[in-house]
PDB file of C-alpha atoms in Angstrom:
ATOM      1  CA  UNK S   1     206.139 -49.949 170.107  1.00 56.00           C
ATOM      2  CA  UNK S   2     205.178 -48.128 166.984  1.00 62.00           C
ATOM      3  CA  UNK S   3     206.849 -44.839 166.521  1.00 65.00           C
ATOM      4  CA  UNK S   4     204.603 -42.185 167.071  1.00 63.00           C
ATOM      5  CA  UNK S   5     203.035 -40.210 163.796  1.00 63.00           C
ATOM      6  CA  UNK S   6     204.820 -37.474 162.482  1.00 59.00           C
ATOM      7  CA  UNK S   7     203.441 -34.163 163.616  1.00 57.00           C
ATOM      8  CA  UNK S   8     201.501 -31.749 161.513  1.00 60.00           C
ATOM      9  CA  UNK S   9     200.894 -28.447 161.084  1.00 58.00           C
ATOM     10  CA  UNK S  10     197.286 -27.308 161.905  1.00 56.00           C
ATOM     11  CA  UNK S  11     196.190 -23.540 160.542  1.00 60.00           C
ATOM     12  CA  UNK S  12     195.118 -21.548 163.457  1.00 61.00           C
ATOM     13  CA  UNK S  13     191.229 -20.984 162.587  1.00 61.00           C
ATOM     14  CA  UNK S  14     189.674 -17.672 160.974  1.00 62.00           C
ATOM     15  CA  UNK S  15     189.184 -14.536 162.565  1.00 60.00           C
ATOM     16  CA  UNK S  16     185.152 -14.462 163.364  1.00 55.00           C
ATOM     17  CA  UNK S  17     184.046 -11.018 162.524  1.00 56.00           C
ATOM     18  CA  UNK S  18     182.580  -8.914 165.187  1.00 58.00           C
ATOM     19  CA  UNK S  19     178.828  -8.444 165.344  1.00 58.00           C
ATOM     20  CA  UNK S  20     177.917  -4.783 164.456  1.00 58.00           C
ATOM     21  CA  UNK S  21     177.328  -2.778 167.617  1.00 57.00           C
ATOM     22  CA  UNK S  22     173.313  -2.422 168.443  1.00 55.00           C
ATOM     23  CA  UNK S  23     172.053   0.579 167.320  1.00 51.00           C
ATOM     24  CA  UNK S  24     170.467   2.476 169.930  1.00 51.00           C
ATOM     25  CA  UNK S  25     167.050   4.186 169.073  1.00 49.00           C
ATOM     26  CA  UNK S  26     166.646   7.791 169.712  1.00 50.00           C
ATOM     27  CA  UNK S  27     165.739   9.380 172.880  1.00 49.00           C
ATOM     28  CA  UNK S  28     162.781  11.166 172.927  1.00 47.00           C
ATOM     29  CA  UNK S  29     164.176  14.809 174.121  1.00 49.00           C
ATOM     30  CA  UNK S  30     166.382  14.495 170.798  1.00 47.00           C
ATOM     31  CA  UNK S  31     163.139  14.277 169.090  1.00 48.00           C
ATOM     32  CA  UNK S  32     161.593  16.859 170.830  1.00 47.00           C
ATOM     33  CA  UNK S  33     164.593  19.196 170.379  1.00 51.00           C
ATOM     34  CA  UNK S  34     164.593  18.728 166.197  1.00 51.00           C
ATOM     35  CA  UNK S  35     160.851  19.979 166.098  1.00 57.00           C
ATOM     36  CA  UNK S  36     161.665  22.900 168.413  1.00 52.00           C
ATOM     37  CA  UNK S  37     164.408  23.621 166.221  1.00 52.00           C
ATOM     38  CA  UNK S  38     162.511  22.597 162.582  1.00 55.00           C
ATOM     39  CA  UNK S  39     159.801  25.186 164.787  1.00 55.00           C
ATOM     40  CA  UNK S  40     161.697  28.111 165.716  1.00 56.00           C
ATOM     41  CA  UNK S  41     163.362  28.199 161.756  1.00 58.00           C
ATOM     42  CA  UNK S  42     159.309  28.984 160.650  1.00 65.00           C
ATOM     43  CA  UNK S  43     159.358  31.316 163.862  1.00 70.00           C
ATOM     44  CA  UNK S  44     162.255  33.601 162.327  1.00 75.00           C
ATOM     45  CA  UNK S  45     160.990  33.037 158.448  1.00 81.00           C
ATOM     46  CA  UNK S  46     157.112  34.225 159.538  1.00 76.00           C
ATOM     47  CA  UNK S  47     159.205  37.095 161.347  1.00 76.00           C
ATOM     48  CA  UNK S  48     161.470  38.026 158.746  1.00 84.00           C
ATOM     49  CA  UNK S  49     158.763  38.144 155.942  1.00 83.00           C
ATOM     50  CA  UNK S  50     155.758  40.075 158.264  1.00 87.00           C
ATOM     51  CA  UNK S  51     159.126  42.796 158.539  1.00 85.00           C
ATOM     52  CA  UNK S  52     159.587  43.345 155.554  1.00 89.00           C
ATOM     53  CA  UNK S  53     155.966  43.692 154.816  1.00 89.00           C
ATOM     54  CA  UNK S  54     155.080  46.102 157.681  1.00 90.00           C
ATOM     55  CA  UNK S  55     158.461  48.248 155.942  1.00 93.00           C
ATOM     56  CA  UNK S  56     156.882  48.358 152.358  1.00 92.00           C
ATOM     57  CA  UNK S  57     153.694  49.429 153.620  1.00 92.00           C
ATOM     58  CA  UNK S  58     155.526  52.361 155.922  1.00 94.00           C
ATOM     59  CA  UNK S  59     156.960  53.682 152.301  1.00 94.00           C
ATOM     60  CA  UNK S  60     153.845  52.945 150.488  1.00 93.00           C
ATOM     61  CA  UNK S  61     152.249  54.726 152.619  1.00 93.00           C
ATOM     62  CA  UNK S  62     154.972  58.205 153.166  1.00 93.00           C
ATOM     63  CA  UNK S  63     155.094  57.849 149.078  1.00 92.00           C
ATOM     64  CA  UNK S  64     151.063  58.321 149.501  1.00 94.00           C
ATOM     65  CA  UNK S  65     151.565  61.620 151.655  1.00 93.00           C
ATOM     66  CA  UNK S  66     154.403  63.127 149.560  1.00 90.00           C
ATOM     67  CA  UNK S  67     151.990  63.005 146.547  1.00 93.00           C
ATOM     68  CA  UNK S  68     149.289  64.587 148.464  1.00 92.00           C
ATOM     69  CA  UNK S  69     151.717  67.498 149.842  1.00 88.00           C
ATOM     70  CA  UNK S  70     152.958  67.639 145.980  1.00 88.00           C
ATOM     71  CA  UNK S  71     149.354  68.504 144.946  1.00 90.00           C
ATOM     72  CA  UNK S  72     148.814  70.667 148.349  1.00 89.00           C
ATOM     73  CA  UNK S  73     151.597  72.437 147.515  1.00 85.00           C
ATOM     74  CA  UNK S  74     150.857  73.301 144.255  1.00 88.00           C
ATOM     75  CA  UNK S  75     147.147  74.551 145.046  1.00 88.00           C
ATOM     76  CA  UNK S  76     148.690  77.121 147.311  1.00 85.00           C
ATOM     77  CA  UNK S  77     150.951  78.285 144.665  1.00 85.00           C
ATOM     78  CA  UNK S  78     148.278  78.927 142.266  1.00 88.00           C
ATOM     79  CA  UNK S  79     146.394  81.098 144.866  1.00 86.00           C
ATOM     80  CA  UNK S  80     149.358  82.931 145.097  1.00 83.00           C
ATOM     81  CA  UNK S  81     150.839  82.013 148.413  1.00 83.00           C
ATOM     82  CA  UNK S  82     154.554  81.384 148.195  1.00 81.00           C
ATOM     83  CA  UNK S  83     155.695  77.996 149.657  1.00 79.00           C
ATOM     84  CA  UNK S  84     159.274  78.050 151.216  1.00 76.00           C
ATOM     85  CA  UNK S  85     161.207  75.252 150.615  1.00 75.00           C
ATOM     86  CA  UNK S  86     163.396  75.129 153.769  1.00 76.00           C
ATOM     87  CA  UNK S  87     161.494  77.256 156.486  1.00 73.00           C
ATOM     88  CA  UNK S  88     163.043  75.806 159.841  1.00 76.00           C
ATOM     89  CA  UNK S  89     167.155  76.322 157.384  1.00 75.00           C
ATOM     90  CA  UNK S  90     165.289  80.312 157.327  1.00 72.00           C
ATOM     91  CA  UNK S  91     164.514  80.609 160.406  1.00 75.00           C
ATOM     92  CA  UNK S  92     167.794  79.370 162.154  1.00 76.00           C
ATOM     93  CA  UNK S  93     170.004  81.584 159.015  1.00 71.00           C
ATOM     94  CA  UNK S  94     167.708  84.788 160.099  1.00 68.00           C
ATOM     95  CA  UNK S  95     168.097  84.202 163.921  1.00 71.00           C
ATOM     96  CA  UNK S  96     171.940  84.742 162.909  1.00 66.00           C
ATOM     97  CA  UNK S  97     171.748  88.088 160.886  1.00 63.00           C
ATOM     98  CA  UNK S  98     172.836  91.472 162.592  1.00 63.00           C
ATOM     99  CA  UNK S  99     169.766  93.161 164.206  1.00 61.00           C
ATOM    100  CA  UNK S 100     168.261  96.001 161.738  1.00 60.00           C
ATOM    101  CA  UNK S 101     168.838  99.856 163.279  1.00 55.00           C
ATOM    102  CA  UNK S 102     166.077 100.766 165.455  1.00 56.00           C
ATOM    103  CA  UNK S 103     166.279 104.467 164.829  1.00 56.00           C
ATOM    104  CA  UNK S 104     163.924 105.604 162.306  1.00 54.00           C
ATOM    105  CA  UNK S 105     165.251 106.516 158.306  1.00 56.00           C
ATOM    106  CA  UNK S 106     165.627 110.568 158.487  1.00 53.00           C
ATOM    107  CA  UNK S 107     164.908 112.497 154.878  1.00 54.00           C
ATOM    108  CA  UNK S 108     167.845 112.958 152.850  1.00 57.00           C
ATOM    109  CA  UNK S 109     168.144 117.009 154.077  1.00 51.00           C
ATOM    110  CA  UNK S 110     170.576 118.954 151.851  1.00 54.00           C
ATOM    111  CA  UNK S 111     172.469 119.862 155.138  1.00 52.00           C
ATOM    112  CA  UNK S 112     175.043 117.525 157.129  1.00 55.00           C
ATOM    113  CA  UNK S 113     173.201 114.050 158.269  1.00 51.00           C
ATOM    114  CA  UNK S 114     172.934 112.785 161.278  1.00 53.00           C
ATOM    115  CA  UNK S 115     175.203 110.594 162.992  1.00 52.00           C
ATOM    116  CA  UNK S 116     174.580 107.468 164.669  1.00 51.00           C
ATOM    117  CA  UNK S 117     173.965 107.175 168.155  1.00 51.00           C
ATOM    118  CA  UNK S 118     175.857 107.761 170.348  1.00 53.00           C
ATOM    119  CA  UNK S 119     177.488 111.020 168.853  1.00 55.00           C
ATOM    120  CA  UNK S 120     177.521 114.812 170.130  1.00 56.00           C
ATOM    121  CA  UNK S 121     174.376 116.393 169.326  1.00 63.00           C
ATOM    122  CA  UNK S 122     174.543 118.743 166.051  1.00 63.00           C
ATOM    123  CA  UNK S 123     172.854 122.362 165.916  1.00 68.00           C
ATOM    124  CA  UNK S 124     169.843 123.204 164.483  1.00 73.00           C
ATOM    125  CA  UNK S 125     169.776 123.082 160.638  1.00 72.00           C
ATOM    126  CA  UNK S 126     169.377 126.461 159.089  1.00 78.00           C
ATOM    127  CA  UNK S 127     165.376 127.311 158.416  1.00 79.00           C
ATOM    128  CA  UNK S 128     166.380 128.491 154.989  1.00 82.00           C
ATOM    129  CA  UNK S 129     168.049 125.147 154.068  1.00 80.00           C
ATOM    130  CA  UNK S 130     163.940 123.045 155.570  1.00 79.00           C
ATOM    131  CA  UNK S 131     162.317 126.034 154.011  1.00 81.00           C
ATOM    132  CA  UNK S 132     163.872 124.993 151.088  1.00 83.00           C
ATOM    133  CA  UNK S 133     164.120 121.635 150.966  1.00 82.00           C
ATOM    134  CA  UNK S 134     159.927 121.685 151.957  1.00 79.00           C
ATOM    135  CA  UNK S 135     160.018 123.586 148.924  1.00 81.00           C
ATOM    136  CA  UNK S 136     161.455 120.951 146.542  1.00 81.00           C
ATOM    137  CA  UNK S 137     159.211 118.145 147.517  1.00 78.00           C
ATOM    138  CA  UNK S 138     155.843 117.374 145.585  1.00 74.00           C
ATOM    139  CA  UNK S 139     152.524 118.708 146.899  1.00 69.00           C
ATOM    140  CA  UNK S 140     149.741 116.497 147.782  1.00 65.00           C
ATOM    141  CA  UNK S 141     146.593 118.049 146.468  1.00 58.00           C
ATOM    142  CA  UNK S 142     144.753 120.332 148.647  1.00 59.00           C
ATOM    143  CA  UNK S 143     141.139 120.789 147.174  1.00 55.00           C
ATOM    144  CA  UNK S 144     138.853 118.861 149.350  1.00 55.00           C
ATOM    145  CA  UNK S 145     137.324 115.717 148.069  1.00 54.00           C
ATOM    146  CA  UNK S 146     133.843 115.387 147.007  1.00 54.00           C
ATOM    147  CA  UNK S 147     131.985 112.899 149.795  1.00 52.00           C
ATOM    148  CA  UNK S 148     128.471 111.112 148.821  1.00 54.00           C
ATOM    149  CA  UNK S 149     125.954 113.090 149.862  1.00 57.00           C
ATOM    150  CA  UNK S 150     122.786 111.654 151.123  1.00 57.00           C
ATOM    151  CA  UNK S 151     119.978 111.402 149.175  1.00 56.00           C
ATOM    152  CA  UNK S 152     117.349 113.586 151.240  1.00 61.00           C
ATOM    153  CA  UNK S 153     113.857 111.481 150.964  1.00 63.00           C
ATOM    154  CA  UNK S 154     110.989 113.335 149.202  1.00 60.00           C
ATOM    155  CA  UNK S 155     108.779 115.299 151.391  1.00 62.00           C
ATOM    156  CA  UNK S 156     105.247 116.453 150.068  1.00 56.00           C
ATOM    157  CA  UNK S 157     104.433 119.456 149.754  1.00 56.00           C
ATOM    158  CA  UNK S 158     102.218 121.219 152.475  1.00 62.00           C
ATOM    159  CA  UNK S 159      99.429 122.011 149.922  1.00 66.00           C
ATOM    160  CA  UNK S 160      99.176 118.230 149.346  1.00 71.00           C
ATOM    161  CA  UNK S 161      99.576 117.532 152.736  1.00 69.00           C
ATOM    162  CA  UNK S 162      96.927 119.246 153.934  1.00 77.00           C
ATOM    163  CA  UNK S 163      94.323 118.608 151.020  1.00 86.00           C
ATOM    164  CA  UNK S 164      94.942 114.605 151.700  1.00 89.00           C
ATOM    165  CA  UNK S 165      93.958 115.540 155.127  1.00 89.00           C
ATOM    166  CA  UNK S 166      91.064 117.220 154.115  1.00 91.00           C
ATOM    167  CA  UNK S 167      89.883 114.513 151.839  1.00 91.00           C
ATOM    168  CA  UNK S 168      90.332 111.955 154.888  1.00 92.00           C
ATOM    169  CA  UNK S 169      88.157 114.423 157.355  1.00 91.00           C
ATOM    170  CA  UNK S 170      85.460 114.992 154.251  1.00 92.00           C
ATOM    171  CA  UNK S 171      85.042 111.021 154.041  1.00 92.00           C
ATOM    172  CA  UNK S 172      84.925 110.792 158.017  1.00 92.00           C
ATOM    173  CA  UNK S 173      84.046 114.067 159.710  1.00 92.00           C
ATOM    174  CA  UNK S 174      83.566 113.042 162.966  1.00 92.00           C
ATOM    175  CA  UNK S 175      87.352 111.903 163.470  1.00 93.00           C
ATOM    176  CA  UNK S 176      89.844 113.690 165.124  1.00 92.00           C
ATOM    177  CA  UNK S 177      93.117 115.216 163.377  1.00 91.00           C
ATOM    178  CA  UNK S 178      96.364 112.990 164.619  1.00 90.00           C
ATOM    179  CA  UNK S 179      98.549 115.204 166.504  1.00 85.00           C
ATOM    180  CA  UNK S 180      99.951 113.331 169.368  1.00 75.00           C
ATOM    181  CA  UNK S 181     101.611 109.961 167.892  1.00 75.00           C
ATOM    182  CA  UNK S 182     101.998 108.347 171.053  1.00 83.00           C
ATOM    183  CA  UNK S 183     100.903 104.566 170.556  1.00 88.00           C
ATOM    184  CA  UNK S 184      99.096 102.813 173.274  1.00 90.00           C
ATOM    185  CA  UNK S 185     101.413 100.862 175.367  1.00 91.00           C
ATOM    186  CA  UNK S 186     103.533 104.345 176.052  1.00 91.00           C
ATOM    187  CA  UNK S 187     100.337 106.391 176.960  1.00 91.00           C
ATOM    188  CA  UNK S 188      99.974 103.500 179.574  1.00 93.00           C
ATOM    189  CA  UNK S 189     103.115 103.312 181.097  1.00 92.00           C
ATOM    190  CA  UNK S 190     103.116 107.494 181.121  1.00 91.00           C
ATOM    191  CA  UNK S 191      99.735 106.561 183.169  1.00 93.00           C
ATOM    192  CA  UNK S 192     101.228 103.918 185.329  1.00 92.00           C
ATOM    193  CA  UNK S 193     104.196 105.830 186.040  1.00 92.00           C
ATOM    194  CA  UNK S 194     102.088 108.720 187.568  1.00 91.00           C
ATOM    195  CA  UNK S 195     100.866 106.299 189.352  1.00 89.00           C
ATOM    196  CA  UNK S 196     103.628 104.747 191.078  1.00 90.00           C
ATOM    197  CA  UNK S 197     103.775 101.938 189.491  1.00 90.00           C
ATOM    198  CA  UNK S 198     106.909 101.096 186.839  1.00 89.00           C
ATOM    199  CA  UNK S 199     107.233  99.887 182.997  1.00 88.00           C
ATOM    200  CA  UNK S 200     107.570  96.078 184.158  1.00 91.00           C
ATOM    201  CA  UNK S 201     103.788  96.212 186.005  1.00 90.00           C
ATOM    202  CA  UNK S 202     102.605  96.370 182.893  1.00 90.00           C
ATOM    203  CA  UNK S 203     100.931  93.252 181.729  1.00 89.00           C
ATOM    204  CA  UNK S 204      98.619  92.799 178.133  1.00 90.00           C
ATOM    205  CA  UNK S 205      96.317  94.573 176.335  1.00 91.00           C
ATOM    206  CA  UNK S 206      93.456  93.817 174.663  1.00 90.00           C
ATOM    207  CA  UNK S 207      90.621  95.388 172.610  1.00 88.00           C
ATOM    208  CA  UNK S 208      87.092  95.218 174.666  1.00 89.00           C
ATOM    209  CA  UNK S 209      84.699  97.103 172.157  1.00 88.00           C
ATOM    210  CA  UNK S 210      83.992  99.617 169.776  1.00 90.00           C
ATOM    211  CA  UNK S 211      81.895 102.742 170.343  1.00 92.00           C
ATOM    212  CA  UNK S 212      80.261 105.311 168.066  1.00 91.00           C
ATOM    213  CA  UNK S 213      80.161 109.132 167.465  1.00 90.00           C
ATOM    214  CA  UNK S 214      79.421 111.172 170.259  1.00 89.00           C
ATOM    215  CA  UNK S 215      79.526 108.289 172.623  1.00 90.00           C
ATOM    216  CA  UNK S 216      82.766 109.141 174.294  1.00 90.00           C
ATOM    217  CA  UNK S 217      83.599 112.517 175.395  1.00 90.00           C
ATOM    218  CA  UNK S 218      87.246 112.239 175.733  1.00 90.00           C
ATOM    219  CA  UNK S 219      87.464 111.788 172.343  1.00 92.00           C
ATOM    220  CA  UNK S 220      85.434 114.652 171.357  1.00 91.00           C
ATOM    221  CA  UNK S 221      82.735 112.825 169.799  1.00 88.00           C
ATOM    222  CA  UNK S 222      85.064 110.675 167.165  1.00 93.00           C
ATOM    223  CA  UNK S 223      84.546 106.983 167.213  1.00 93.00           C
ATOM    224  CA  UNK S 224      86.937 104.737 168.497  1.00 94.00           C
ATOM    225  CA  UNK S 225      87.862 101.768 170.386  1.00 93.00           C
ATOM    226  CA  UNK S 226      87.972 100.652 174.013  1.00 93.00           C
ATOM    227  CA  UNK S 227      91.191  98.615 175.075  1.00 93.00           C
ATOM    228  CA  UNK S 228      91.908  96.940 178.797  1.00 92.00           C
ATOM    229  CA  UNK S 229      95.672  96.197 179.932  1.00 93.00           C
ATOM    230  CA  UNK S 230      96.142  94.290 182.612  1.00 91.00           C
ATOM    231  CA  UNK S 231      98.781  95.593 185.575  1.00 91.00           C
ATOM    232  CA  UNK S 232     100.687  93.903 188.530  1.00 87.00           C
ATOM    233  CA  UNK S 233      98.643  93.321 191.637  1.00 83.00           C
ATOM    234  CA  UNK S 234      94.465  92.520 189.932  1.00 84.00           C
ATOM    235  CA  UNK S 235      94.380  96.051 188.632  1.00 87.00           C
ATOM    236  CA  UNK S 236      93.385  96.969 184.687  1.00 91.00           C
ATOM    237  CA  UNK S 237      94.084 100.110 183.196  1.00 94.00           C
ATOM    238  CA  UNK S 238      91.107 101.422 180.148  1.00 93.00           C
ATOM    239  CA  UNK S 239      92.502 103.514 177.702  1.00 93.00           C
ATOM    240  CA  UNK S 240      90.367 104.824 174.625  1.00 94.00           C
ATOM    241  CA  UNK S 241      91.644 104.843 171.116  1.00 93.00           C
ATOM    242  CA  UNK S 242      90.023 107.487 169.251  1.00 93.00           C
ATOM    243  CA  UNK S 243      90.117 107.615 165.065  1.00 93.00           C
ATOM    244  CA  UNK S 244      91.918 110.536 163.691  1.00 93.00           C
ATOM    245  CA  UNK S 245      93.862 111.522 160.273  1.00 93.00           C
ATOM    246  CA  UNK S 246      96.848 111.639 159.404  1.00 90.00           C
ATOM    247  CA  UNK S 247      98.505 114.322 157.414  1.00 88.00           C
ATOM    248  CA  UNK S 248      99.037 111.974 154.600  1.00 88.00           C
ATOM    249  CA  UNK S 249      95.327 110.818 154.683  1.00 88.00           C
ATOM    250  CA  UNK S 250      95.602 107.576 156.176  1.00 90.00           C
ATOM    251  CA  UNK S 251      93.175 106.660 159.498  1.00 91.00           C
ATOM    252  CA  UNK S 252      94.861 105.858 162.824  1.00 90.00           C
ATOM    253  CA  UNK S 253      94.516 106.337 167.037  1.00 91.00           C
ATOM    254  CA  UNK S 254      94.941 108.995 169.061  1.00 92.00           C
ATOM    255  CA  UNK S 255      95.321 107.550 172.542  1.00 92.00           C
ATOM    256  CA  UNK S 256      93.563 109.392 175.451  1.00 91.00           C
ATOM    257  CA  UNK S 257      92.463 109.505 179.021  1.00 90.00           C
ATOM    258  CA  UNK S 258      93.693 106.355 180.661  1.00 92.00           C
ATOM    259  CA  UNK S 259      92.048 105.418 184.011  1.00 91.00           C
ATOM    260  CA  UNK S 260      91.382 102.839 186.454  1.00 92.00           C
ATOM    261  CA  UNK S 261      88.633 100.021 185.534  1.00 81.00           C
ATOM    262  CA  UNK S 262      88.379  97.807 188.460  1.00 64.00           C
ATOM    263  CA  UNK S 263      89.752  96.951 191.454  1.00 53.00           C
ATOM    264  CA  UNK S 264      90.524 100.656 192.772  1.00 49.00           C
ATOM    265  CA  UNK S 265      90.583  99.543 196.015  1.00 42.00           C
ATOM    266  CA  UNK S 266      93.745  97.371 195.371  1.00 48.00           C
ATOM    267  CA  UNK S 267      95.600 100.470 193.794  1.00 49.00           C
ATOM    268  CA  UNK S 268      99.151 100.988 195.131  1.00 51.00           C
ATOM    269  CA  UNK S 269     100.300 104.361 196.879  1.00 46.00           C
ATOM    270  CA  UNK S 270     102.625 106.830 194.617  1.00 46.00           C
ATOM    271  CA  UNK S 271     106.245 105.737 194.929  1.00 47.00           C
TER     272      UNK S 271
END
């Protein structure tokens, strides 16, 4: 037989690279969790920047009211108040002082002073040494003071009184001279009262007519005027008003002889 070939060396074959491992796509609560996260860093910048903010407009704001105390400050000073600059450091440094004496500051006497309470009581100084000592002090005038006086208001004279009279009664003769200056609504009530009634019954007034000379004879013959007030309970009250003069010549009423108008029967008893 043929000899068998010779053997021969065969290289063992190249390594075959490993295929790169898959790369696995990200899960969705990763993504979720990097937006949170990308989120919340906006979260603490927004926070960080509205702090600072909300700080510059606190000292804005206490620079604002310093000024305006400045300027407070200073408008009290020029009406003369006096502004302290630490009241409350005052206050607690004066709450800490020894109390003041309560015993009140005796006049320096030329004679031994007084001790302080509590002490032995001293004698009676000497009435020479207060006689003296009264002596030395200065006198406080002793003339009385002239006061205002009032200014008394300027009264005619009774000649010109009485000739303005006159000249009012020669230009009216027939009226009455004023002597009783009680006005109407007080002749009334004087009427009512007699009556039994009181001030509050009465009620109002009013004028009902004229009449002439001689037409009345509770006034004496003057002219005058006729007036009704009305009182509590239906009842009117007629008063006359007779023209007289005045002593300085002016023309006014002389109030006389109230009475019942109507309605008698409805008067009330006296009181």
């Amino acid at each position: 037989p043929p000899p068998p070939p010779p053997l021969r060396l065969v290289p063992p074959p190249p390594p075959v690279a490993a295929p790169p491992p898959p790369v696995a796509a990200p899960a969705a609560g990763a993504a979720v969790g990097a937006e949170a996260a990308a989120g919340a860093g906006i979260s603490t910048t927004a926070v960080t920047v509205t702090g600072v903010a909300a700080i510059v407009a606190i000292m804005v704001v206490a620079g604002i009211q310093l000024w305006q105390l400045a300027r407070f400050q200073e408008a009290l000073r020029a009406e003369g108040y006096i502004i302290l600059e630490n009241p409350l450091g005052l206050c607690i440094g004066g709450c800490h002082l020894p109390s003041r004496p309560i015993r009140p500051a005796f006049p320096d006497f030329p004679f031994e002073p007084i001790s302080p309470f509590p002490a032995p009581r001293l004698p009676s100084p000497p009435p020479d040494a207060i006689i003296e000592w009264l002596r030395s002090q200065p006198r406080s005038p002793t003339q009385p003071q002239p006061h205002p006086q009032p200014h008394p208001q300027p009264q005619p004279q009774p000649e010109t009184t009485r000739r303005r009279r006159q000249q009012c009664l020669e230009r009216n003769p027939t009226f009455l001279v004023c002597e009783d200056e009680v006005d109407m609504e007080e002749a009334v009530v004087n009427f009512l009262l007699d009556q039994g009634y009181g001030p509050e019954d009465l009620g109002d007034c009013r004028g009902v007519g004229s009449f002439a000379s001689g037409a009345i004879d509770a006034c004496d013959a003057a002219p005058g005027e006729r007036w009704h007030c009305r009182v509590s309970g239906g009842n009117e009250v007629s008063i006359f008003g007779c023209l007289c003069c005045r002593e300085d010549g002016t023309t006014s009423y002389e109030w006389r002889s109230p009475h019942w108008s109507i309605n008698l029967s409805r008067r009330r008893p006296r009181r």
